[in-house]
Amino acid sequence: MGGQISTDIKDCTHLVLNKVRSNSWLLLAAINRGVYILNERWLDESYKAKMFLNPATYPLTDPQAEKQMKFTLQTSLSKARSAP
């Protein structure tokens, strides 16, 4: 579909995860950069559609982990995007 897998967070525009992990430096770096952090359904459904679907409709949510870590992923991303 034209996407590429990157091992360097500086090159990433999207991060696909199945859950929030407190020890994930990739997650923290992605939040800091304000990139899309998506659940795996985005990749699956994009593949079926043969095109990348709107990432805004597939945000990663993990209420249990967010409550435990006392933050909201989408709020953190909004803040990062508003003040890069």
PDB file of C-alpha atoms in Angstrom:
ATOM      1  CA  MET A   1       0.000   0.000   0.000  1.00  0.00           C
ATOM      2  CA  GLY A   2       3.041   2.250   0.014  1.00  0.00           C
ATOM      3  CA  GLY A   3       3.849   2.375   3.721  1.00  0.00           C
ATOM      4  CA  GLN A   4       7.203   1.515   5.217  1.00  0.00           C
ATOM      5  CA  ILE A   5       8.244   0.026   8.524  1.00  0.00           C
ATOM      6  CA  SER A   6      10.756   2.161  10.368  1.00  0.00           C
ATOM      7  CA  THR A   7      12.992   1.369  13.303  1.00  0.00           C
ATOM      8  CA  ASP A   8      13.680   5.072  13.937  1.00  0.00           C
ATOM      9  CA  ILE A   9      10.947   6.977  15.767  1.00  0.00           C
ATOM     10  CA  LYS A  10      12.084  10.185  14.041  1.00  0.00           C
ATOM     11  CA  ASP A  11      10.852   8.726  10.742  1.00  0.00           C
ATOM     12  CA  CYS A  12       7.526   7.448  12.088  1.00  0.00           C
ATOM     13  CA  THR A  13       4.185   9.046  11.355  1.00  0.00           C
ATOM     14  CA  HIS A  14       2.081   6.258  12.887  1.00  0.00           C
ATOM     15  CA  LEU A  15       2.674   3.821  15.749  1.00  0.00           C
ATOM     16  CA  VAL A  16       0.536   0.676  15.880  1.00  0.00           C
ATOM     17  CA  LEU A  17       0.145  -1.062  19.249  1.00  0.00           C
ATOM     18  CA  ASN A  18      -2.232  -3.515  20.870  1.00  0.00           C
ATOM     19  CA  LYS A  19      -2.086  -1.857  24.303  1.00  0.00           C
ATOM     20  CA  VAL A  20      -0.398   0.886  26.311  1.00  0.00           C
ATOM     21  CA  ARG A  21       2.787  -0.288  28.010  1.00  0.00           C
ATOM     22  CA  SER A  22       4.330   1.808  30.756  1.00  0.00           C
ATOM     23  CA  ASN A  23       7.882   0.809  29.846  1.00  0.00           C
ATOM     24  CA  SER A  24       7.624   1.480  26.116  1.00  0.00           C
ATOM     25  CA  TRP A  25      10.103   4.143  25.056  1.00  0.00           C
ATOM     26  CA  LEU A  26       8.545   4.045  21.585  1.00  0.00           C
ATOM     27  CA  LEU A  27       5.179   5.017  23.054  1.00  0.00           C
ATOM     28  CA  LEU A  28       6.698   7.890  25.016  1.00  0.00           C
ATOM     29  CA  ALA A  29       8.641   9.125  21.991  1.00  0.00           C
ATOM     30  CA  ALA A  30       5.537   8.894  19.798  1.00  0.00           C
ATOM     31  CA  ILE A  31       3.493  10.874  22.320  1.00  0.00           C
ATOM     32  CA  ASN A  32       6.245  13.475  22.456  1.00  0.00           C
ATOM     33  CA  ARG A  33       6.206  13.796  18.664  1.00  0.00           C
ATOM     34  CA  GLY A  34       2.404  13.757  18.464  1.00  0.00           C
ATOM     35  CA  VAL A  35       2.262  10.946  15.901  1.00  0.00           C
ATOM     36  CA  TYR A  36      -0.842   8.829  15.417  1.00  0.00           C
ATOM     37  CA  ILE A  37      -0.953   6.000  17.948  1.00  0.00           C
ATOM     38  CA  LEU A  38      -3.326   3.408  16.589  1.00  0.00           C
ATOM     39  CA  ASN A  39      -4.799   0.051  17.413  1.00  0.00           C
ATOM     40  CA  GLU A  40      -4.078  -2.944  15.203  1.00  0.00           C
ATOM     41  CA  ARG A  41      -7.530  -2.788  13.586  1.00  0.00           C
ATOM     42  CA  TRP A  42      -6.299   0.168  11.507  1.00  0.00           C
ATOM     43  CA  LEU A  43      -3.754  -2.041   9.739  1.00  0.00           C
ATOM     44  CA  ASP A  44      -6.162  -4.955   9.326  1.00  0.00           C
ATOM     45  CA  GLU A  45      -8.991  -2.864   7.916  1.00  0.00           C
ATOM     46  CA  SER A  46      -6.659  -0.766   5.763  1.00  0.00           C
ATOM     47  CA  TYR A  47      -5.265  -3.963   4.250  1.00  0.00           C
ATOM     48  CA  LYS A  48      -8.776  -5.209   3.479  1.00  0.00           C
ATOM     49  CA  ALA A  49      -9.663  -1.857   1.886  1.00  0.00           C
ATOM     50  CA  LYS A  50      -6.374  -1.881  -0.065  1.00  0.00           C
ATOM     51  CA  MET A  51      -5.660   1.664   1.106  1.00  0.00           C
ATOM     52  CA  PHE A  52      -4.739   3.394   4.342  1.00  0.00           C
ATOM     53  CA  LEU A  53      -7.900   4.398   6.172  1.00  0.00           C
ATOM     54  CA  ASN A  54      -8.337   7.565   8.218  1.00  0.00           C
ATOM     55  CA  PRO A  55      -6.115   7.072  11.287  1.00  0.00           C
ATOM     56  CA  ALA A  56      -8.258   9.428  13.371  1.00  0.00           C
ATOM     57  CA  THR A  57     -10.954   6.758  13.518  1.00  0.00           C
ATOM     58  CA  TYR A  58      -8.640   4.073  14.979  1.00  0.00           C
ATOM     59  CA  PRO A  59      -6.989   5.601  18.066  1.00  0.00           C
ATOM     60  CA  LEU A  60      -5.441   3.228  20.565  1.00  0.00           C
ATOM     61  CA  THR A  61      -7.437   3.126  23.779  1.00  0.00           C
ATOM     62  CA  ASP A  62      -6.477   1.239  26.898  1.00  0.00           C
ATOM     63  CA  PRO A  63      -8.621   2.574  29.763  1.00  0.00           C
ATOM     64  CA  GLN A  64      -7.155   0.207  32.341  1.00  0.00           C
ATOM     65  CA  ALA A  65      -3.527   1.170  31.620  1.00  0.00           C
ATOM     66  CA  GLU A  66      -4.389   4.859  31.291  1.00  0.00           C
ATOM     67  CA  LYS A  67      -6.123   4.792  34.678  1.00  0.00           C
ATOM     68  CA  GLN A  68      -3.217   2.949  36.265  1.00  0.00           C
ATOM     69  CA  MET A  69      -0.682   5.420  34.822  1.00  0.00           C
ATOM     70  CA  LYS A  70      -2.962   8.413  35.533  1.00  0.00           C
ATOM     71  CA  PHE A  71      -3.047   9.898  32.041  1.00  0.00           C
ATOM     72  CA  THR A  72      -5.215   9.971  28.947  1.00  0.00           C
ATOM     73  CA  LEU A  73      -3.414   9.075  25.748  1.00  0.00           C
ATOM     74  CA  GLN A  74      -5.537  11.237  23.454  1.00  0.00           C
ATOM     75  CA  THR A  75      -5.199  14.283  25.755  1.00  0.00           C
ATOM     76  CA  SER A  76      -1.425  13.842  25.837  1.00  0.00           C
ATOM     77  CA  LEU A  77      -1.293  13.590  22.046  1.00  0.00           C
ATOM     78  CA  SER A  78      -3.446  16.705  21.645  1.00  0.00           C
ATOM     79  CA  LYS A  79      -1.122  18.667  23.921  1.00  0.00           C
ATOM     80  CA  ALA A  80       1.944  17.457  22.024  1.00  0.00           C
ATOM     81  CA  ARG A  81       0.403  18.386  18.674  1.00  0.00           C
ATOM     82  CA  SER A  82      -0.566  21.868  19.856  1.00  0.00           C
ATOM     83  CA  ALA A  83       2.932  22.688  21.128  1.00  0.00           C
ATOM     84  CA  PRO A  84       5.500  20.725  19.135  1.00  0.00           C
TER      85      PRO A  84
END
